[in-house]
mmCIF file of C-alpha atoms in Angstrom:
data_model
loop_
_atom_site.group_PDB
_atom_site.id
_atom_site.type_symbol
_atom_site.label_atom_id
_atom_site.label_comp_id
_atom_site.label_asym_id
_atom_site.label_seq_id
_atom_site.Cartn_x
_atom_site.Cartn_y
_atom_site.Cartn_z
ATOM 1 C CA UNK A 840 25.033 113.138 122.425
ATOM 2 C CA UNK A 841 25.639 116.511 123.543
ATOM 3 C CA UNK A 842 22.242 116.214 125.418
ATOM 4 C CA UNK A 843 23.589 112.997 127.412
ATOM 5 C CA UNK A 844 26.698 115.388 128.631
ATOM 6 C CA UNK A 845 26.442 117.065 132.307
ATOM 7 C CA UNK A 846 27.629 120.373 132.626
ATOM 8 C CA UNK A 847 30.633 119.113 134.628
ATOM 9 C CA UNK A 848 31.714 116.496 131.973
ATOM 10 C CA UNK A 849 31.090 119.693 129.354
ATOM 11 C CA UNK A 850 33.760 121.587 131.482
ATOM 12 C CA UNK A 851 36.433 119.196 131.829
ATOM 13 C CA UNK A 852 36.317 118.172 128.358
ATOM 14 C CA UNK A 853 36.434 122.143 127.270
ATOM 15 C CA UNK A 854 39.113 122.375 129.185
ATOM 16 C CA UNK A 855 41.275 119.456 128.071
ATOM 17 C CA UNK A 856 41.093 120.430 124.546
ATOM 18 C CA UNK A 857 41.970 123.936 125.517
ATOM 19 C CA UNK A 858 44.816 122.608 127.413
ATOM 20 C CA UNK A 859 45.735 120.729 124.546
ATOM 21 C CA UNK A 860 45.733 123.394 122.012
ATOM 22 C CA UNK A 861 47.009 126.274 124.216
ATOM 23 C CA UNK A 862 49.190 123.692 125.516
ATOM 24 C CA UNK A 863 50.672 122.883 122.190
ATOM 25 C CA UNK A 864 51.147 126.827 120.751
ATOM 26 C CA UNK A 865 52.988 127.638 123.950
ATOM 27 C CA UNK A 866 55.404 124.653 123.738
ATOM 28 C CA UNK A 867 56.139 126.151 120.599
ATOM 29 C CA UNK A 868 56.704 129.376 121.450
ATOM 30 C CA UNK A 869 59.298 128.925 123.651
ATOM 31 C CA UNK A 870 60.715 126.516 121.987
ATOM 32 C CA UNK A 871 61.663 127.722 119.215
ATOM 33 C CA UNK A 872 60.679 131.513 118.671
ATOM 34 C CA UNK A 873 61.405 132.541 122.244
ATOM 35 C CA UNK A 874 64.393 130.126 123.685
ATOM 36 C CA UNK A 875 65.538 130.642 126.869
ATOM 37 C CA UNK A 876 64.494 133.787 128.312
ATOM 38 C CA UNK A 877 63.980 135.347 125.687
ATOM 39 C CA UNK A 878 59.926 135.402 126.554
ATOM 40 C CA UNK A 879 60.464 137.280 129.530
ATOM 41 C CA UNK A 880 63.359 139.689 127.889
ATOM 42 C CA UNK A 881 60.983 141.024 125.207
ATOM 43 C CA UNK A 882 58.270 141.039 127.632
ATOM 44 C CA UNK A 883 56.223 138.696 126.016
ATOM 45 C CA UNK A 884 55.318 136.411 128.802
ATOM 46 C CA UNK A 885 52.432 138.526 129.720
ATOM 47 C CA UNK A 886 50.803 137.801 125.792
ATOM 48 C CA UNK A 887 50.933 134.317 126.699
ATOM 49 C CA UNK A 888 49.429 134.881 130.002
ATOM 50 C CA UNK A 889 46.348 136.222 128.678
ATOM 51 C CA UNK A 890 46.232 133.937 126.128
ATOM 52 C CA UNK A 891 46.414 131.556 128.746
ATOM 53 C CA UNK A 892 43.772 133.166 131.001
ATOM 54 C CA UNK A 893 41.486 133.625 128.132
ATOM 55 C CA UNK A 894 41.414 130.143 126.722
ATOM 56 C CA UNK A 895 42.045 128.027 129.255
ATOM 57 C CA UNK A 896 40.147 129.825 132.655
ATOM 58 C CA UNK A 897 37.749 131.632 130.681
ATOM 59 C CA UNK A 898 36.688 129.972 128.032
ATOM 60 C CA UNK A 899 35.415 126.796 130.193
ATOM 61 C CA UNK A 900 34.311 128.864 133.284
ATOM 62 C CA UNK A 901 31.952 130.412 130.413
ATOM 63 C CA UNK A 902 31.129 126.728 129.195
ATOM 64 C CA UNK A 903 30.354 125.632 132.843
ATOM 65 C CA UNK A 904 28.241 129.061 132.899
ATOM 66 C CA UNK A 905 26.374 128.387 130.139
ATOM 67 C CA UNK A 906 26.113 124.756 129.511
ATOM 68 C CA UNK A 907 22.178 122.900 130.098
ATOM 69 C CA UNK A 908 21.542 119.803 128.470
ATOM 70 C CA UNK A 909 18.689 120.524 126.234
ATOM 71 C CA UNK A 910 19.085 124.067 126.665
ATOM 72 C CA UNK A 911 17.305 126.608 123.356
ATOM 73 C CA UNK A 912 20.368 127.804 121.602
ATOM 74 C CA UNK A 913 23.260 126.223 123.426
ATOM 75 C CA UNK A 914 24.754 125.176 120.517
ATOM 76 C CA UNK A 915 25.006 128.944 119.650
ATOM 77 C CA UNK A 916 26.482 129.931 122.685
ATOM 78 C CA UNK A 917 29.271 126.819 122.638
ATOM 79 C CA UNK A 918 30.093 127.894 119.146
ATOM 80 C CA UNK A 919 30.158 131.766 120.077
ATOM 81 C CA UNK A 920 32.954 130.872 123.123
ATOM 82 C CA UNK A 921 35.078 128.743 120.821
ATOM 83 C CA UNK A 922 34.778 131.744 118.254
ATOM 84 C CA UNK A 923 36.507 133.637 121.188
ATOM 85 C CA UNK A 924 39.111 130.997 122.305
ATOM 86 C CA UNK A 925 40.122 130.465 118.613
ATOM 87 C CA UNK A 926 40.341 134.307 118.081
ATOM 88 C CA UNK A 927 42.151 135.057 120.802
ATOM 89 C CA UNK A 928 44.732 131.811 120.464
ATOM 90 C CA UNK A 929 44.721 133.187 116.954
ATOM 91 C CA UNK A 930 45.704 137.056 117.356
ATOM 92 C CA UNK A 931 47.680 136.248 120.536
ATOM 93 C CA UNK A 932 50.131 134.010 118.593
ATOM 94 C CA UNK A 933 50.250 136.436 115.376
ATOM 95 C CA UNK A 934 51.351 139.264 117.606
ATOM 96 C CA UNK A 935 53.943 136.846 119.680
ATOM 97 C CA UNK A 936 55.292 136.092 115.928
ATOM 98 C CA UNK A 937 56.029 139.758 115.424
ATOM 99 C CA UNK A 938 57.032 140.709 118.571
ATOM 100 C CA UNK A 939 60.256 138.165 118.936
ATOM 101 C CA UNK A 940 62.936 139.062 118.396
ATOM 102 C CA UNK A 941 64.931 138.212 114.776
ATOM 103 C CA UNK A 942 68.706 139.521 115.904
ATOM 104 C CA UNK A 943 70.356 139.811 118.494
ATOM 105 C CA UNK A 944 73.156 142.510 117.585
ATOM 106 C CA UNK A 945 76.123 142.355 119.621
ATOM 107 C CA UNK A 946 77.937 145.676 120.158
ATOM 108 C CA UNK A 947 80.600 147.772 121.625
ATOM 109 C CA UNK A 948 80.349 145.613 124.661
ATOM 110 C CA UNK A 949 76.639 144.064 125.066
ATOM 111 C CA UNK A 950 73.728 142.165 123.028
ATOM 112 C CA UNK A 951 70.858 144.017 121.754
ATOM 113 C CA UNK A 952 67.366 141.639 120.929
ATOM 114 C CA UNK A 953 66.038 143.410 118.322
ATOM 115 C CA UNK A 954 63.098 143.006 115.710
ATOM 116 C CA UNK A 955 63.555 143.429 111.913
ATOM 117 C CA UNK A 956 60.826 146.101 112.218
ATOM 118 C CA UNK A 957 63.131 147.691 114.377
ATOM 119 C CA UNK A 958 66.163 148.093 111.963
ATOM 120 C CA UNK A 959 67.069 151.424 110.480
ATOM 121 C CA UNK A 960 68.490 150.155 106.624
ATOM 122 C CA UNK A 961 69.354 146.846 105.006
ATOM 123 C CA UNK A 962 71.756 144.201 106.044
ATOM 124 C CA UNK A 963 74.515 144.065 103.987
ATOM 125 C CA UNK A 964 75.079 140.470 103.859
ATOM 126 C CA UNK A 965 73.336 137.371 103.489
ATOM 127 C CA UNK A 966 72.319 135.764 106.878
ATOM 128 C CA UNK A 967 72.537 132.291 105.912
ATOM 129 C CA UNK A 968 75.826 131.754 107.127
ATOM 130 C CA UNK A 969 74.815 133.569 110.409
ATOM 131 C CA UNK A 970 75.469 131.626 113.755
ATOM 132 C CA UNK A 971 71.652 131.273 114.747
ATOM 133 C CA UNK A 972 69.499 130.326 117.973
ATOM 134 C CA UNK A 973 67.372 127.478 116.747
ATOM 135 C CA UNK A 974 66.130 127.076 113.584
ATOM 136 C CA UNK A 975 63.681 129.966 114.128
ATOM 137 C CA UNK A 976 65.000 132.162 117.115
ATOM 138 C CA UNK A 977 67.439 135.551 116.235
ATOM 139 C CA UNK A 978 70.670 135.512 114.071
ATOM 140 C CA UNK A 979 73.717 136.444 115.845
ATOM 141 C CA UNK A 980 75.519 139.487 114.412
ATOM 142 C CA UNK A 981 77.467 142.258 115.699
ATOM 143 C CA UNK A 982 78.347 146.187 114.578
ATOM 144 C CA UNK A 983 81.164 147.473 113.011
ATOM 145 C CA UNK A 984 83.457 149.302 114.896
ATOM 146 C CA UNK A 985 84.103 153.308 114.535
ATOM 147 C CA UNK A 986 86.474 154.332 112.872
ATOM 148 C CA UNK A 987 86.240 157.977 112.237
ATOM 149 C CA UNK A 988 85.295 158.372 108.710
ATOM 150 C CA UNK A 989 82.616 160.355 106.764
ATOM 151 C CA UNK A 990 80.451 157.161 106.791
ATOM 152 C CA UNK A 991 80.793 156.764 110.444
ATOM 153 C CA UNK A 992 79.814 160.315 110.995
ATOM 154 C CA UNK A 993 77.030 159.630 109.127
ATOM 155 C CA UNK A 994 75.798 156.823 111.165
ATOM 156 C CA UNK A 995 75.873 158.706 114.185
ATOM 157 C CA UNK A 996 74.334 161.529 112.989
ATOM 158 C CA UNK A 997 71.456 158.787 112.123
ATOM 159 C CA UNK A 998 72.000 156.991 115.141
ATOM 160 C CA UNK A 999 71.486 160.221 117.046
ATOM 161 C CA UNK A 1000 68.491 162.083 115.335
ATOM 162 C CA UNK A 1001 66.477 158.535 116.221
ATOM 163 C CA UNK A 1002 67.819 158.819 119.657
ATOM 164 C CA UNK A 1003 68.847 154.919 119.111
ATOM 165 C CA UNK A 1004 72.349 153.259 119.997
ATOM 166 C CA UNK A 1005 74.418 151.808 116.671
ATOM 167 C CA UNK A 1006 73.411 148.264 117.071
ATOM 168 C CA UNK A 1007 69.649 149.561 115.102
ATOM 169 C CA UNK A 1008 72.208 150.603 112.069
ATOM 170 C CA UNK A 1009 71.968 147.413 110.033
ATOM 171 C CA UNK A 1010 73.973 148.578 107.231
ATOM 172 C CA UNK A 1011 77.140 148.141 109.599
ATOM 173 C CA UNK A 1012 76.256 144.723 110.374
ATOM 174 C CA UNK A 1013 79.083 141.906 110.095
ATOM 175 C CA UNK A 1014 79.224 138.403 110.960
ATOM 176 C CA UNK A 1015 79.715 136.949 114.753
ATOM 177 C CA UNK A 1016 81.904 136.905 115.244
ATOM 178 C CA UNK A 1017 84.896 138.683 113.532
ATOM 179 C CA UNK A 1018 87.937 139.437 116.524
ATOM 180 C CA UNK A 1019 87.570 136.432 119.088
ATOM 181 C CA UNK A 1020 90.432 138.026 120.682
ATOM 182 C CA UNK A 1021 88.690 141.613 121.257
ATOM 183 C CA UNK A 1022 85.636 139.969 122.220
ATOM 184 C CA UNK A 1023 86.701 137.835 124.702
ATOM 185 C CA UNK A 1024 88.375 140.880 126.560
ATOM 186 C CA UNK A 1025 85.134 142.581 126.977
ATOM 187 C CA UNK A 1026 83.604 139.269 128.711
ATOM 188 C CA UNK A 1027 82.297 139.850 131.903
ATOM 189 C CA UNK A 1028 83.861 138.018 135.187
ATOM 190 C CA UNK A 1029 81.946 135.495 136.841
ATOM 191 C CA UNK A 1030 82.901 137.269 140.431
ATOM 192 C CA UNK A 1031 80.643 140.264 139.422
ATOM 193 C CA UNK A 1032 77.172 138.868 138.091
ATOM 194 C CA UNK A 1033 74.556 139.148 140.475
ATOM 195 C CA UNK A 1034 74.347 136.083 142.488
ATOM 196 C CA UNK A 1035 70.910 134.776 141.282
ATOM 197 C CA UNK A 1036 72.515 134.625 137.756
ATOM 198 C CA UNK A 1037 75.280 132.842 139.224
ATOM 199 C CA UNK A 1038 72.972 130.378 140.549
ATOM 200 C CA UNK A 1039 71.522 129.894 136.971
ATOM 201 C CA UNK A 1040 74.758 129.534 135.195
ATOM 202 C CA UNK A 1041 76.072 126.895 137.735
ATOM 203 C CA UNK A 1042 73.017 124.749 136.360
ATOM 204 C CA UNK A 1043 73.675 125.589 132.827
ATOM 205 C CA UNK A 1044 76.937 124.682 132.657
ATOM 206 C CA UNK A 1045 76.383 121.080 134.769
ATOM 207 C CA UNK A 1046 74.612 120.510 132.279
ATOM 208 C CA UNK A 1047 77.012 121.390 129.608
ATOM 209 C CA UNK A 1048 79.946 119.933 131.984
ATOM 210 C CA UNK A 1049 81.731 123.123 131.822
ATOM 211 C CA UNK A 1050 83.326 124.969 134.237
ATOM 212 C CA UNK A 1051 81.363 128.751 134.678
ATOM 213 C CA UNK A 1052 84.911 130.457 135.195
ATOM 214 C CA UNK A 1053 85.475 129.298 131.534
ATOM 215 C CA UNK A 1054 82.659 130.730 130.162
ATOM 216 C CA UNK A 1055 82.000 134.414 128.660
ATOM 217 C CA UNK A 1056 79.474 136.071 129.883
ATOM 218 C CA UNK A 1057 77.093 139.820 128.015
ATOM 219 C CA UNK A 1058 74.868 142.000 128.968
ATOM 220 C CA UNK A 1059 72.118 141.557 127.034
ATOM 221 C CA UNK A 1060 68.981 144.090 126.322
ATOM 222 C CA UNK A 1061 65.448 143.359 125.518
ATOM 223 C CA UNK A 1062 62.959 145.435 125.082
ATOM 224 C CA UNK A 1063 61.140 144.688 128.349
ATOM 225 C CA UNK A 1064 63.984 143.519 130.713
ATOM 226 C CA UNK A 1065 67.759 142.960 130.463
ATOM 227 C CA UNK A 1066 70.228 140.104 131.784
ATOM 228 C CA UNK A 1067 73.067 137.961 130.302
ATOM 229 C CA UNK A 1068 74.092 136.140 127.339
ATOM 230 C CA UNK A 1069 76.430 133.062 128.258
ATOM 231 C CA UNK A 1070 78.855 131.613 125.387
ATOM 232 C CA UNK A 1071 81.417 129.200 125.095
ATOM 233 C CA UNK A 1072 84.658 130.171 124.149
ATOM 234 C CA UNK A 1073 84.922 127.110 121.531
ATOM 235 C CA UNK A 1074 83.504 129.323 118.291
ATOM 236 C CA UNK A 1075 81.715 131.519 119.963
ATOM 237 C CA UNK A 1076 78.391 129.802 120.610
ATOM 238 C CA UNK A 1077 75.758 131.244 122.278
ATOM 239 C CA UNK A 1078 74.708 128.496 125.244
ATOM 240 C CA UNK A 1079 72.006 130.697 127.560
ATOM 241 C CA UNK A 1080 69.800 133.451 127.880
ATOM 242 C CA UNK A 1081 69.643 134.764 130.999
ATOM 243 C CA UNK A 1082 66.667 137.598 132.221
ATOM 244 C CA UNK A 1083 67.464 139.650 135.067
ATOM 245 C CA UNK A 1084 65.772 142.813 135.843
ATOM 246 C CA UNK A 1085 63.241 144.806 134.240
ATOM 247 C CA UNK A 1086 64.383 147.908 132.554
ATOM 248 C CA UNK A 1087 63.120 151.224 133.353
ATOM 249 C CA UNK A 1088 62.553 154.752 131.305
ATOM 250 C CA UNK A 1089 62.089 157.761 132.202
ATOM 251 C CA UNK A 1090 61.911 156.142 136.034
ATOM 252 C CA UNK A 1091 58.992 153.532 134.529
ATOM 253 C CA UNK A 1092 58.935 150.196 134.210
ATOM 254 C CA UNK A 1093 57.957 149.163 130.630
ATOM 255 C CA UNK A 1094 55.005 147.141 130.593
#
């Protein structure tokens, strides 16, 4: 069979399938472990590039490089590039796993998207009953306020020494959200976002058939770029992710 094949119909059939698989992983991906922006807020878009590049251009420009009908060895070589594809579909998807993000940790007056990894303590409730971005994307908390007391001290102090704001604390972790009142007076107005985030809300909430000046609007911080969280103000819910600009330390752009 495989002898009958031309080297273009062994190309375009290497590709489909690697369409089809890549195809499928990436659908799921940003479906349901990186909704929204999310992808491009934890910087995760370029994984997914290269996974992209690597099984879908280079895996069948290596089949159409190698491929001879009746060729010594060819099935060795076919199997070898698969062994790459499937390796790097394979490690590119374990590290998108642990790389998105499992809370996103609202406080003072912005979002944090955060990793469990990245957590300093335990959470001191159950997250079950945590408002939730799909059945797989981050749970929804928020920090305690300060108060002043010896604990609070002490979470600053910890806070401080790992050079970290309080939203990595997870022992002062609550529910989202707890003062609807208080939050909604740290919303952002509509008249200040940047007007290519306008743009983007004004299709969200079409399709939502809301009006934008009724929404509430976040910063929100990834770890590769920041933008905006949009909610309505019926129970809080979190309708929108929203990327904006990359963020920058120490006067570089993280990669």
């Amino acid at each position: 069979m495989m002898s009958k094949t031309s080297r273009k119909q062994a190309f375009l059939l290497h590709a489909l399938l690697s369409v089809l698989a890549v195809g499928g992983v990436a659908s799921f991906v940003v479906a349901y472990w990186y909704p929204w922006d999310l992808l491009s807020l934890q910087g995760a878009d370029k994984i997914l590039l290269l996974i992209v590049f690597i099984d879908v251009i280079l895996g069948p420009s290596l089949t159409l490089l190698v491929y001879k009908p009746g060729k010594r060895f060819l099935v060795l070589d076919l199997t070898i590039i698969a062994a790459i594809q499937i390796a790097a579909l394979s490690y590119g998807t374990y590290t998108l796993y642990h790389g998105k993000a499992s809370f996103l940790v609202f406080s003072d007056d912005q979002f944090y998207a955060l990793k469990r990894i990245d957590l300093i303590g335990e959470i001191p409730f159950d997250l079950a009953g945590t408002q939730r971005i799909g059945p797989y994307g981050p749970h929804i908390v928020e920090v305690e306020p300060l108060s002043g007391s010896t604990h609070d001290i002490t979470a600053i102090m910890t806070s401080l020494m790992h050079r970290q704001s309080l939203a990595y604390i997870a022992p002062r972790y609550k529910e989202f959200p707890t003062d609807k009142r208080a939050l909604a007076l740290t919303s952002l107005k509509l008249n200040i976002l940047p007007v290519d985030i306008k743009k983007k809300i004004q299709k969200s909430a079409e399709k939502l058939e809301k009006d934008p000046e009724n929404l509430f609007y976040y910063p929100v911080q990834g770890k590769a770029m920041s933008g905006f969280a949009v909610f309505t103000p019926e129970g809080y819910k979190l309708v929108d992710i929203i990327a904006h600009k990359t963020l920058e330390h120490s006067g570089e752009a993280v990669e």
